[in-house]
Amino acid sequence: MSHEDHIISCTKAGEGNMNYVLRITTNQGSFIIKQSRGYVEKYPQIKAPEKRVLTEAAFYTKINTLADLKTQMPDILGLDSENNILLLEDLGQAKDFNILYQADQTLSENNIDVLVQYLNLLHDNFYKADPDNELANIEMRKLNYEHIFNYPFLEENGFDLDTIQDGLQTLALKYKKDNLLKQKVAQLGTHYMAKGPYLLHGDFYPASWLSTAQGIKIIDPEFCYYGLREFDLGVLIAHLYLSNQSQEIIHLAKTKYLNFNELDEGILNGFIGVEIMRRLIGLAQLPLQSDLKNKEKLLAFAYQLITA
């Protein structure tokens, strides 16, 4: 902002989970201001790395060297590292893709093309054969590890799933008591925490996809790190199942991903399965319009993917 600028309005920008996010409108235009604090904004009782927005800024700075990828994300406008504040381009009155969890909402083939192309560009152009500590993002990964690979599978975690849907707690209990499942999930967690050669978005699901006047844009790479590309693709595919997309769309996502045949099928399926499970029986719930019977089918399917 210059001395001639003045603020016209300050409003909430979306329904983010992790950070405090506002849209600032001035007489010169608008921008998004994002601050990370020492806890999860939606769940203040959960501690989180307060400097996480600095890692997100480093991700934006890194991918800005590739024009085709840069156009799929907002521009970084400024950074206040002392106060953990990031300024980003305002993408306008955009909506995320959480609407997919409602009944009869579908992704088009073009949508899949754009989403998978983003992963292709990211994974292929920022490959690092000998991973170092750049964007290691260990503390954020530890937080994610807890809520993906541990918390959902604890018999007593203090979260009564019946507050989400009657009968869900009982449905989840058999999986929380399954030792084979827990062993496989722990192995997947080890893969998640290990260094890998590919730069990942780290949280590639519908809330990170925005529908804008300029097309689909990708946001919120705060869980980014160098790891296994199976994780990003696995999360994408898991949410295609969770949002009840067609088998044709799911198959298309796989065929559009470059070098799909080189992926480790067991690890990919495991990541798909654990993401489905943690979204159904973990704390990070989705706005699913799904009855208990459908959730039972999804959990059984996810179990097979993980333990096969």
mmCIF file of N, CA, C and O in Angstrom, residues 33-134:
data_model
loop_
_atom_site.group_PDB
_atom_site.id
_atom_site.type_symbol
_atom_site.label_atom_id
_atom_site.label_comp_id
_atom_site.label_asym_id
_atom_site.label_seq_id
_atom_site.Cartn_x
_atom_site.Cartn_y
_atom_site.Cartn_z
ATOM 1 N N ILE A 33 -4.909 -11.154 3.067
ATOM 2 C CA ILE A 33 -3.918 -11.161 4.129
ATOM 3 C C ILE A 33 -4.128 -12.410 4.983
ATOM 4 O O ILE A 33 -5.250 -12.728 5.364
ATOM 5 N N LYS A 34 -3.043 -13.133 5.218
ATOM 6 C CA LYS A 34 -3.118 -14.436 5.873
ATOM 7 C C LYS A 34 -2.094 -14.477 6.999
ATOM 8 O O LYS A 34 -0.900 -14.235 6.770
ATOM 9 N N GLN A 35 -2.549 -14.755 8.200
ATOM 10 C CA GLN A 35 -1.645 -14.843 9.344
ATOM 11 C C GLN A 35 -1.739 -16.223 9.974
ATOM 12 O O GLN A 35 -2.830 -16.748 10.208
ATOM 13 N N SER A 36 -0.583 -16.807 10.247
ATOM 14 C CA SER A 36 -0.551 -18.083 10.968
ATOM 15 C C SER A 36 -0.233 -17.817 12.424
ATOM 16 O O SER A 36 0.641 -17.012 12.752
ATOM 17 N N ARG A 37 -0.971 -18.476 13.301
ATOM 18 C CA ARG A 37 -0.755 -18.313 14.729
ATOM 19 C C ARG A 37 -0.374 -19.672 15.329
ATOM 20 O O ARG A 37 -0.319 -20.665 14.617
ATOM 21 N N GLY A 38 -0.130 -19.711 16.594
ATOM 22 C CA GLY A 38 0.397 -20.924 17.215
ATOM 23 C C GLY A 38 -0.629 -21.989 17.492
ATOM 24 O O GLY A 38 -0.437 -22.848 18.363
ATOM 25 N N TYR A 39 -1.704 -21.956 16.741
ATOM 26 C CA TYR A 39 -2.776 -22.940 16.888
ATOM 27 C C TYR A 39 -3.556 -23.008 15.579
ATOM 28 O O TYR A 39 -3.391 -22.164 14.687
ATOM 29 N N VAL A 40 -4.416 -24.007 15.452
ATOM 30 C CA VAL A 40 -5.282 -24.158 14.292
ATOM 31 C C VAL A 40 -6.480 -23.227 14.468
ATOM 32 O O VAL A 40 -7.166 -23.285 15.498
ATOM 33 N N GLU A 41 -6.726 -22.359 13.506
ATOM 34 C CA GLU A 41 -7.757 -21.339 13.649
ATOM 35 C C GLU A 41 -9.133 -21.929 13.947
ATOM 36 O O GLU A 41 -9.880 -21.421 14.782
ATOM 37 N N LYS A 42 -9.466 -23.015 13.273
ATOM 38 C CA LYS A 42 -10.784 -23.635 13.466
ATOM 39 C C LYS A 42 -10.860 -24.400 14.776
ATOM 40 O O LYS A 42 -11.935 -24.527 15.363
ATOM 41 N N TYR A 43 -9.718 -24.923 15.225
ATOM 42 C CA TYR A 43 -9.668 -25.688 16.470
ATOM 43 C C TYR A 43 -8.565 -25.097 17.360
ATOM 44 O O TYR A 43 -7.448 -25.617 17.402
ATOM 45 N N PRO A 44 -8.844 -24.014 18.075
ATOM 46 C CA PRO A 44 -7.798 -23.325 18.837
ATOM 47 C C PRO A 44 -7.115 -24.191 19.894
ATOM 48 O O PRO A 44 -6.014 -23.856 20.333
ATOM 49 N N GLN A 45 -7.751 -25.293 20.270
ATOM 50 C CA GLN A 45 -7.138 -26.185 21.253
ATOM 51 C C GLN A 45 -5.998 -27.004 20.664
ATOM 52 O O GLN A 45 -5.223 -27.623 21.408
ATOM 53 N N ILE A 46 -5.867 -27.001 19.340
ATOM 54 C CA ILE A 46 -4.805 -27.766 18.676
ATOM 55 C C ILE A 46 -3.641 -26.839 18.351
ATOM 56 O O ILE A 46 -3.784 -25.876 17.592
ATOM 57 N N LYS A 47 -2.481 -27.119 18.935
ATOM 58 C CA LYS A 47 -1.295 -26.321 18.660
ATOM 59 C C LYS A 47 -0.806 -26.583 17.233
ATOM 60 O O LYS A 47 -0.947 -27.683 16.716
ATOM 61 N N ALA A 48 -0.232 -25.562 16.625
ATOM 62 C CA ALA A 48 0.311 -25.682 15.270
ATOM 63 C C ALA A 48 1.512 -24.743 15.141
ATOM 64 O O ALA A 48 1.585 -23.730 15.837
ATOM 65 N N PRO A 49 2.457 -25.071 14.262
ATOM 66 C CA PRO A 49 3.646 -24.220 14.092
ATOM 67 C C PRO A 49 3.261 -22.807 13.662
ATOM 68 O O PRO A 49 2.648 -22.619 12.610
ATOM 69 N N GLU A 50 3.618 -21.817 14.459
ATOM 70 C CA GLU A 50 3.185 -20.453 14.166
ATOM 71 C C GLU A 50 3.884 -19.854 12.946
ATOM 72 O O GLU A 50 3.395 -18.884 12.354
ATOM 73 N N LYS A 51 5.017 -20.424 12.534
ATOM 74 C CA LYS A 51 5.772 -19.896 11.398
ATOM 75 C C LYS A 51 5.386 -20.578 10.076
ATOM 76 O O LYS A 51 6.066 -20.391 9.068
ATOM 77 N N ARG A 52 4.304 -21.333 10.068
ATOM 78 C CA ARG A 52 3.968 -22.135 8.880
ATOM 79 C C ARG A 52 3.741 -21.283 7.635
ATOM 80 O O ARG A 52 3.978 -21.744 6.511
ATOM 81 N N VAL A 53 3.260 -20.058 7.817
ATOM 82 C CA VAL A 53 3.008 -19.218 6.649
ATOM 83 C C VAL A 53 4.315 -18.856 5.932
ATOM 84 O O VAL A 53 4.316 -18.580 4.730
ATOM 85 N N LEU A 54 5.434 -18.908 6.652
ATOM 86 C CA LEU A 54 6.727 -18.636 6.019
ATOM 87 C C LEU A 54 7.100 -19.754 5.058
ATOM 88 O O LEU A 54 7.681 -19.510 3.994
ATOM 89 N N THR A 55 6.771 -20.992 5.425
ATOM 90 C CA THR A 55 7.003 -22.122 4.527
ATOM 91 C C THR A 55 6.110 -22.015 3.300
ATOM 92 O O THR A 55 6.543 -22.277 2.171
ATOM 93 N N GLU A 56 4.868 -21.617 3.519
ATOM 94 C CA GLU A 56 3.962 -21.421 2.386
ATOM 95 C C GLU A 56 4.511 -20.361 1.439
ATOM 96 O O GLU A 56 4.484 -20.522 0.215
ATOM 97 N N ALA A 57 5.027 -19.283 1.997
ATOM 98 C CA ALA A 57 5.614 -18.218 1.167
ATOM 99 C C ALA A 57 6.805 -18.741 0.374
ATOM 100 O O ALA A 57 6.980 -18.389 -0.807
ATOM 101 N N ALA A 58 7.628 -19.597 1.007
ATOM 102 C CA ALA A 58 8.784 -20.169 0.313
ATOM 103 C C ALA A 58 8.337 -21.059 -0.840
ATOM 104 O O ALA A 58 8.981 -21.097 -1.906
ATOM 105 N N PHE A 59 7.221 -21.763 -0.659
ATOM 106 C CA PHE A 59 6.670 -22.591 -1.737
ATOM 107 C C PHE A 59 6.263 -21.708 -2.916
ATOM 108 O O PHE A 59 6.612 -21.989 -4.064
ATOM 109 N N TYR A 60 5.503 -20.640 -2.641
ATOM 110 C CA TYR A 60 5.074 -19.738 -3.713
ATOM 111 C C TYR A 60 6.275 -19.149 -4.451
ATOM 112 O O TYR A 60 6.289 -19.071 -5.682
ATOM 113 N N THR A 61 7.273 -18.753 -3.701
ATOM 114 C CA THR A 61 8.462 -18.167 -4.311
ATOM 115 C C THR A 61 9.160 -19.170 -5.217
ATOM 116 O O THR A 61 9.612 -18.838 -6.317
ATOM 117 N N LYS A 62 9.224 -20.425 -4.778
ATOM 118 C CA LYS A 62 9.904 -21.457 -5.559
ATOM 119 C C LYS A 62 9.166 -21.766 -6.846
ATOM 120 O O LYS A 62 9.771 -21.827 -7.921
ATOM 121 N N ILE A 63 7.856 -21.946 -6.785
ATOM 122 C CA ILE A 63 7.110 -22.338 -7.998
ATOM 123 C C ILE A 63 6.940 -21.164 -8.960
ATOM 124 O O ILE A 63 6.592 -21.368 -10.128
ATOM 125 N N ASN A 64 7.180 -19.958 -8.481
ATOM 126 C CA ASN A 64 7.054 -18.784 -9.364
ATOM 127 C C ASN A 64 8.072 -18.774 -10.493
ATOM 128 O O ASN A 64 7.953 -17.988 -11.434
ATOM 129 N N THR A 65 9.067 -19.659 -10.420
ATOM 130 C CA THR A 65 10.052 -19.763 -11.499
ATOM 131 C C THR A 65 9.479 -20.505 -12.705
ATOM 132 O O THR A 65 10.100 -20.524 -13.767
ATOM 133 N N LEU A 66 8.308 -21.132 -12.548
ATOM 134 C CA LEU A 66 7.673 -21.871 -13.644
ATOM 135 C C LEU A 66 6.345 -21.191 -13.983
ATOM 136 O O LEU A 66 5.375 -21.301 -13.239
ATOM 137 N N ALA A 67 6.317 -20.508 -15.112
ATOM 138 C CA ALA A 67 5.159 -19.688 -15.470
ATOM 139 C C ALA A 67 3.864 -20.483 -15.528
ATOM 140 O O ALA A 67 2.819 -20.022 -15.045
ATOM 141 N N ASP A 68 3.906 -21.692 -16.105
ATOM 142 C CA ASP A 68 2.685 -22.487 -16.253
ATOM 143 C C ASP A 68 2.088 -22.876 -14.900
ATOM 144 O O ASP A 68 0.863 -23.011 -14.766
ATOM 145 N N LEU A 69 2.943 -23.060 -13.923
ATOM 146 C CA LEU A 69 2.465 -23.414 -12.580
ATOM 147 C C LEU A 69 2.047 -22.152 -11.820
ATOM 148 O O LEU A 69 1.044 -22.153 -11.106
ATOM 149 N N LYS A 70 2.803 -21.103 -11.996
ATOM 150 C CA LYS A 70 2.509 -19.837 -11.317
ATOM 151 C C LYS A 70 1.100 -19.349 -11.637
ATOM 152 O O LYS A 70 0.398 -18.824 -10.766
ATOM 153 N N THR A 71 0.682 -19.533 -12.887
ATOM 154 C CA THR A 71 -0.645 -19.047 -13.279
ATOM 155 C C THR A 71 -1.771 -19.824 -12.612
ATOM 156 O O THR A 71 -2.913 -19.369 -12.622
ATOM 157 N N GLN A 72 -1.464 -20.982 -12.049
ATOM 158 C CA GLN A 72 -2.495 -21.788 -11.387
ATOM 159 C C GLN A 72 -2.609 -21.489 -9.900
ATOM 160 O O GLN A 72 -3.409 -22.112 -9.203
ATOM 161 N N MET A 73 -1.829 -20.510 -9.411
ATOM 162 C CA MET A 73 -1.851 -20.151 -7.997
ATOM 163 C C MET A 73 -1.867 -18.629 -7.869
ATOM 164 O O MET A 73 -1.505 -17.917 -8.801
ATOM 165 N N PRO A 74 -2.275 -18.111 -6.712
ATOM 166 C CA PRO A 74 -2.213 -16.660 -6.528
ATOM 167 C C PRO A 74 -0.773 -16.173 -6.434
ATOM 168 O O PRO A 74 0.119 -16.905 -6.001
ATOM 169 N N ASP A 75 -0.557 -14.942 -6.842
ATOM 170 C CA ASP A 75 0.767 -14.323 -6.702
ATOM 171 C C ASP A 75 1.015 -13.940 -5.249
ATOM 172 O O ASP A 75 0.091 -13.523 -4.541
ATOM 173 N N ILE A 76 2.261 -14.068 -4.817
ATOM 174 C CA ILE A 76 2.649 -13.582 -3.505
ATOM 175 C C ILE A 76 2.987 -12.099 -3.635
ATOM 176 O O ILE A 76 3.754 -11.692 -4.511
ATOM 177 N N LEU A 77 2.390 -11.274 -2.779
ATOM 178 C CA LEU A 77 2.548 -9.820 -2.861
ATOM 179 C C LEU A 77 3.456 -9.258 -1.777
ATOM 180 O O LEU A 77 4.011 -8.167 -1.935
ATOM 181 N N GLY A 78 3.582 -9.977 -0.685
ATOM 182 C CA GLY A 78 4.419 -9.476 0.392
ATOM 183 C C GLY A 78 4.467 -10.457 1.549
ATOM 184 O O GLY A 78 3.655 -11.383 1.639
ATOM 185 N N LEU A 79 5.446 -10.260 2.440
ATOM 186 C CA LEU A 79 5.624 -11.160 3.579
ATOM 187 C C LEU A 79 6.167 -10.375 4.762
ATOM 188 O O LEU A 79 7.159 -9.648 4.634
ATOM 189 N N ASP A 80 5.517 -10.515 5.889
ATOM 190 C CA ASP A 80 5.996 -9.965 7.156
ATOM 191 C C ASP A 80 6.408 -11.159 8.014
ATOM 192 O O ASP A 80 5.570 -11.765 8.685
ATOM 193 N N SER A 81 7.688 -11.512 7.959
ATOM 194 C CA SER A 81 8.155 -12.719 8.634
ATOM 195 C C SER A 81 8.131 -12.583 10.155
ATOM 196 O O SER A 81 8.030 -13.581 10.871
ATOM 197 N N GLU A 82 8.225 -11.363 10.651
ATOM 198 C CA GLU A 82 8.215 -11.160 12.105
ATOM 199 C C GLU A 82 6.843 -11.469 12.700
ATOM 200 O O GLU A 82 6.728 -12.055 13.779
ATOM 201 N N ASN A 83 5.798 -11.091 11.972
ATOM 202 C CA ASN A 83 4.429 -11.281 12.466
ATOM 203 C C ASN A 83 3.693 -12.427 11.775
ATOM 204 O O ASN A 83 2.491 -12.593 11.970
ATOM 205 N N ASN A 84 4.426 -13.196 10.947
ATOM 206 C CA ASN A 84 3.853 -14.369 10.280
ATOM 207 C C ASN A 84 2.643 -14.006 9.425
ATOM 208 O O ASN A 84 1.585 -14.643 9.498
ATOM 209 N N ILE A 85 2.814 -12.970 8.606
ATOM 210 C CA ILE A 85 1.734 -12.491 7.755
ATOM 211 C C ILE A 85 2.154 -12.569 6.288
ATOM 212 O O ILE A 85 3.231 -12.116 5.915
ATOM 213 N N LEU A 86 1.275 -13.143 5.494
ATOM 214 C CA LEU A 86 1.501 -13.303 4.062
ATOM 215 C C LEU A 86 0.442 -12.527 3.302
ATOM 216 O O LEU A 86 -0.751 -12.609 3.624
ATOM 217 N N LEU A 87 0.856 -11.747 2.306
ATOM 218 C CA LEU A 87 -0.073 -11.029 1.440
ATOM 219 C C LEU A 87 -0.118 -11.733 0.087
ATOM 220 O O LEU A 87 0.924 -12.000 -0.517
ATOM 221 N N LEU A 88 -1.327 -12.016 -0.368
ATOM 222 C CA LEU A 88 -1.522 -12.751 -1.609
ATOM 223 C C LEU A 88 -2.493 -12.024 -2.534
ATOM 224 O O LEU A 88 -3.352 -11.259 -2.079
ATOM 225 N N GLU A 89 -2.349 -12.307 -3.809
ATOM 226 C CA GLU A 89 -3.290 -11.820 -4.815
ATOM 227 C C GLU A 89 -4.706 -12.253 -4.457
ATOM 228 O O GLU A 89 -4.943 -13.386 -4.048
ATOM 229 N N ASP A 90 -5.650 -11.345 -4.606
ATOM 230 C CA ASP A 90 -7.068 -11.668 -4.420
ATOM 231 C C ASP A 90 -7.599 -12.268 -5.725
ATOM 232 O O ASP A 90 -7.568 -11.614 -6.769
ATOM 233 N N LEU A 91 -8.062 -13.490 -5.659
ATOM 234 C CA LEU A 91 -8.559 -14.179 -6.849
ATOM 235 C C LEU A 91 -10.030 -13.869 -7.127
ATOM 236 O O LEU A 91 -10.636 -14.473 -8.008
ATOM 237 N N GLY A 92 -10.598 -12.945 -6.371
ATOM 238 C CA GLY A 92 -11.981 -12.543 -6.609
ATOM 239 C C GLY A 92 -12.963 -13.384 -5.812
ATOM 240 O O GLY A 92 -12.596 -14.127 -4.901
ATOM 241 N N GLN A 93 -14.223 -13.243 -6.152
ATOM 242 C CA GLN A 93 -15.278 -13.959 -5.432
ATOM 243 C C GLN A 93 -15.299 -15.422 -5.864
ATOM 244 O O GLN A 93 -16.175 -15.877 -6.600
ATOM 245 N N ALA A 94 -14.298 -16.139 -5.409
ATOM 246 C CA ALA A 94 -14.141 -17.549 -5.777
ATOM 247 C C ALA A 94 -14.830 -18.456 -4.767
ATOM 248 O O ALA A 94 -15.074 -18.059 -3.621
ATOM 249 N N LYS A 95 -15.102 -19.656 -5.189
ATOM 250 C CA LYS A 95 -15.662 -20.671 -4.299
ATOM 251 C C LYS A 95 -14.793 -21.917 -4.381
ATOM 252 O O LYS A 95 -14.312 -22.282 -5.459
ATOM 253 N N ASP A 96 -14.588 -22.558 -3.220
ATOM 254 C CA ASP A 96 -13.827 -23.800 -3.265
ATOM 255 C C ASP A 96 -14.721 -24.940 -3.748
ATOM 256 O O ASP A 96 -15.921 -24.758 -4.004
ATOM 257 N N PHE A 97 -14.131 -26.113 -3.868
ATOM 258 C CA PHE A 97 -14.854 -27.258 -4.423
ATOM 259 C C PHE A 97 -15.482 -28.145 -3.347
ATOM 260 O O PHE A 97 -15.831 -29.293 -3.618
ATOM 261 N N ASN A 98 -15.673 -27.615 -2.133
ATOM 262 C CA ASN A 98 -16.360 -28.396 -1.096
ATOM 263 C C ASN A 98 -17.788 -28.745 -1.487
ATOM 264 O O ASN A 98 -18.378 -29.661 -0.915
ATOM 265 N N ILE A 99 -18.317 -28.042 -2.459
ATOM 266 C CA ILE A 99 -19.664 -28.357 -2.944
ATOM 267 C C ILE A 99 -19.739 -29.779 -3.499
ATOM 268 O O ILE A 99 -20.806 -30.386 -3.579
ATOM 269 N N LEU A 100 -18.577 -30.344 -3.872
ATOM 270 C CA LEU A 100 -18.561 -31.703 -4.413
ATOM 271 C C LEU A 100 -19.107 -32.731 -3.427
ATOM 272 O O LEU A 100 -19.580 -33.797 -3.835
ATOM 273 N N TYR A 101 -19.028 -32.435 -2.133
ATOM 274 C CA TYR A 101 -19.484 -33.399 -1.130
ATOM 275 C C TYR A 101 -21.001 -33.446 -1.018
ATOM 276 O O TYR A 101 -21.544 -34.296 -0.314
ATOM 277 N N GLN A 102 -21.681 -32.532 -1.689
ATOM 278 C CA GLN A 102 -23.127 -32.571 -1.728
ATOM 279 C C GLN A 102 -23.577 -33.554 -2.808
ATOM 280 O O GLN A 102 -22.826 -33.893 -3.719
ATOM 281 N N ALA A 103 -24.802 -34.001 -2.692
ATOM 282 C CA ALA A 103 -25.320 -35.008 -3.616
ATOM 283 C C ALA A 103 -25.343 -34.497 -5.049
ATOM 284 O O ALA A 103 -25.658 -33.325 -5.304
ATOM 285 N N ASP A 104 -24.965 -35.386 -5.976
ATOM 286 C CA ASP A 104 -25.083 -35.134 -7.419
ATOM 287 C C ASP A 104 -24.222 -33.978 -7.922
ATOM 288 O O ASP A 104 -24.544 -33.343 -8.935
ATOM 289 N N GLN A 105 -23.115 -33.715 -7.237
ATOM 290 C CA GLN A 105 -22.166 -32.707 -7.714
ATOM 291 C C GLN A 105 -20.986 -33.434 -8.362
ATOM 292 O O GLN A 105 -20.388 -34.314 -7.741
ATOM 293 N N THR A 106 -20.659 -33.069 -9.584
ATOM 294 C CA THR A 106 -19.637 -33.828 -10.316
ATOM 295 C C THR A 106 -18.535 -32.917 -10.849
ATOM 296 O O THR A 106 -18.755 -31.742 -11.134
ATOM 297 N N LEU A 107 -17.368 -33.504 -10.964
ATOM 298 C CA LEU A 107 -16.246 -32.849 -11.633
ATOM 299 C C LEU A 107 -16.318 -33.168 -13.119
ATOM 300 O O LEU A 107 -16.622 -34.296 -13.505
ATOM 301 N N SER A 108 -15.999 -32.200 -13.943
ATOM 302 C CA SER A 108 -15.962 -32.436 -15.383
ATOM 303 C C SER A 108 -14.606 -33.007 -15.774
ATOM 304 O O SER A 108 -13.636 -32.957 -14.998
ATOM 305 N N GLU A 109 -14.516 -33.536 -16.980
ATOM 306 C CA GLU A 109 -13.233 -34.015 -17.486
ATOM 307 C C GLU A 109 -12.234 -32.867 -17.553
ATOM 308 O O GLU A 109 -11.044 -33.060 -17.273
ATOM 309 N N ASN A 110 -12.699 -31.686 -17.892
ATOM 310 C CA ASN A 110 -11.805 -30.530 -17.949
ATOM 311 C C ASN A 110 -11.264 -30.193 -16.557
ATOM 312 O O ASN A 110 -10.086 -29.828 -16.400
ATOM 313 N N ASN A 111 -12.128 -30.298 -15.534
ATOM 314 C CA ASN A 111 -11.677 -30.068 -14.164
ATOM 315 C C ASN A 111 -10.541 -31.020 -13.800
ATOM 316 O O ASN A 111 -9.525 -30.604 -13.227
ATOM 317 N N ILE A 112 -10.713 -32.294 -14.136
ATOM 318 C CA ILE A 112 -9.683 -33.294 -13.832
ATOM 319 C C ILE A 112 -8.400 -32.979 -14.588
ATOM 320 O O ILE A 112 -7.298 -33.086 -14.044
ATOM 321 N N ASP A 113 -8.541 -32.590 -15.843
ATOM 322 C CA ASP A 113 -7.360 -32.208 -16.636
ATOM 323 C C ASP A 113 -6.549 -31.129 -15.908
ATOM 324 O O ASP A 113 -5.328 -31.234 -15.781
ATOM 325 N N VAL A 114 -7.235 -30.096 -15.437
ATOM 326 C CA VAL A 114 -6.560 -28.967 -14.792
ATOM 327 C C VAL A 114 -5.910 -29.397 -13.479
ATOM 328 O O VAL A 114 -4.753 -29.054 -13.190
ATOM 329 N N LEU A 115 -6.635 -30.156 -12.678
ATOM 330 C CA LEU A 115 -6.126 -30.571 -11.367
ATOM 331 C C LEU A 115 -4.919 -31.490 -11.496
ATOM 332 O O LEU A 115 -3.905 -31.311 -10.798
ATOM 333 N N VAL A 116 -5.020 -32.468 -12.379
ATOM 334 C CA VAL A 116 -3.911 -33.406 -12.537
ATOM 335 C C VAL A 116 -2.726 -32.728 -13.217
ATOM 336 O O VAL A 116 -1.566 -33.014 -12.900
ATOM 337 N N GLN A 117 -3.008 -31.810 -14.140
ATOM 338 C CA GLN A 117 -1.916 -31.067 -14.777
ATOM 339 C C GLN A 117 -1.119 -30.275 -13.748
ATOM 340 O O GLN A 117 0.109 -30.149 -13.863
ATOM 341 N N TYR A 118 -1.800 -29.744 -12.753
ATOM 342 C CA TYR A 118 -1.099 -29.038 -11.679
ATOM 343 C C TYR A 118 -0.094 -29.973 -10.998
ATOM 344 O O TYR A 118 1.070 -29.614 -10.788
ATOM 345 N N LEU A 119 -0.532 -31.183 -10.661
ATOM 346 C CA LEU A 119 0.371 -32.141 -10.017
ATOM 347 C C LEU A 119 1.500 -32.551 -10.959
ATOM 348 O O LEU A 119 2.655 -32.692 -10.526
ATOM 349 N N ASN A 120 1.182 -32.741 -12.225
ATOM 350 C CA ASN A 120 2.228 -33.091 -13.192
ATOM 351 C C ASN A 120 3.314 -32.012 -13.239
ATOM 352 O O ASN A 120 4.515 -32.312 -13.199
ATOM 353 N N LEU A 121 2.906 -30.768 -13.333
ATOM 354 C CA LEU A 121 3.859 -29.667 -13.399
ATOM 355 C C LEU A 121 4.686 -29.568 -12.119
ATOM 356 O O LEU A 121 5.907 -29.386 -12.156
ATOM 357 N N LEU A 122 4.014 -29.689 -10.988
ATOM 358 C CA LEU A 122 4.701 -29.567 -9.704
ATOM 359 C C LEU A 122 5.696 -30.694 -9.491
ATOM 360 O O LEU A 122 6.869 -30.460 -9.176
ATOM 361 N N HIS A 123 5.245 -31.925 -9.675
ATOM 362 C CA HIS A 123 6.096 -33.076 -9.388
ATOM 363 C C HIS A 123 7.248 -33.211 -10.385
ATOM 364 O O HIS A 123 8.369 -33.561 -10.006
ATOM 365 N N ASP A 124 6.986 -32.937 -11.650
ATOM 366 C CA ASP A 124 8.010 -33.160 -12.673
ATOM 367 C C ASP A 124 9.063 -32.051 -12.725
ATOM 368 O O ASP A 124 10.235 -32.307 -13.022
ATOM 369 N N ASN A 125 8.662 -30.816 -12.419
ATOM 370 C CA ASN A 125 9.576 -29.697 -12.591
ATOM 371 C C ASN A 125 10.368 -29.336 -11.344
ATOM 372 O O ASN A 125 11.312 -28.555 -11.422
ATOM 373 N N PHE A 126 9.997 -29.899 -10.218
ATOM 374 C CA PHE A 126 10.729 -29.595 -8.991
ATOM 375 C C PHE A 126 11.239 -30.879 -8.340
ATOM 376 O O PHE A 126 11.272 -31.014 -7.124
ATOM 377 N N TYR A 127 11.633 -31.798 -9.193
ATOM 378 C CA TYR A 127 12.220 -33.072 -8.770
ATOM 379 C C TYR A 127 13.614 -32.821 -8.213
ATOM 380 O O TYR A 127 14.381 -32.009 -8.731
ATOM 381 N N LYS A 128 13.940 -33.518 -7.152
ATOM 382 C CA LYS A 128 15.243 -33.372 -6.516
ATOM 383 C C LYS A 128 15.761 -34.771 -6.200
ATOM 384 O O LYS A 128 15.298 -35.425 -5.244
ATOM 385 N N ALA A 129 16.708 -35.260 -6.992
ATOM 386 C CA ALA A 129 17.195 -36.632 -6.851
ATOM 387 C C ALA A 129 17.794 -36.907 -5.479
ATOM 388 O O ALA A 129 17.687 -38.025 -4.952
ATOM 389 N N ASP A 130 18.428 -35.894 -4.905
ATOM 390 C CA ASP A 130 19.061 -36.054 -3.593
ATOM 391 C C ASP A 130 18.425 -35.052 -2.636
ATOM 392 O O ASP A 130 18.951 -33.951 -2.436
ATOM 393 N N PRO A 131 17.280 -35.400 -2.026
ATOM 394 C CA PRO A 131 16.553 -34.442 -1.189
ATOM 395 C C PRO A 131 17.399 -33.933 -0.022
ATOM 396 O O PRO A 131 18.135 -34.692 0.604
ATOM 397 N N ASP A 132 17.291 -32.619 0.229
ATOM 398 C CA ASP A 132 17.976 -32.015 1.367
ATOM 399 C C ASP A 132 16.911 -31.504 2.342
ATOM 400 O O ASP A 132 15.815 -32.049 2.406
ATOM 401 N N ASN A 133 17.229 -30.453 3.073
ATOM 402 C CA ASN A 133 16.279 -29.955 4.065
ATOM 403 C C ASN A 133 15.418 -28.797 3.559
ATOM 404 O O ASN A 133 14.663 -28.201 4.334
ATOM 405 N N GLU A 134 15.514 -28.479 2.264
ATOM 406 C CA GLU A 134 14.657 -27.426 1.721
ATOM 407 C C GLU A 134 13.190 -27.839 1.825
ATOM 408 O O GLU A 134 12.805 -28.945 1.430
#
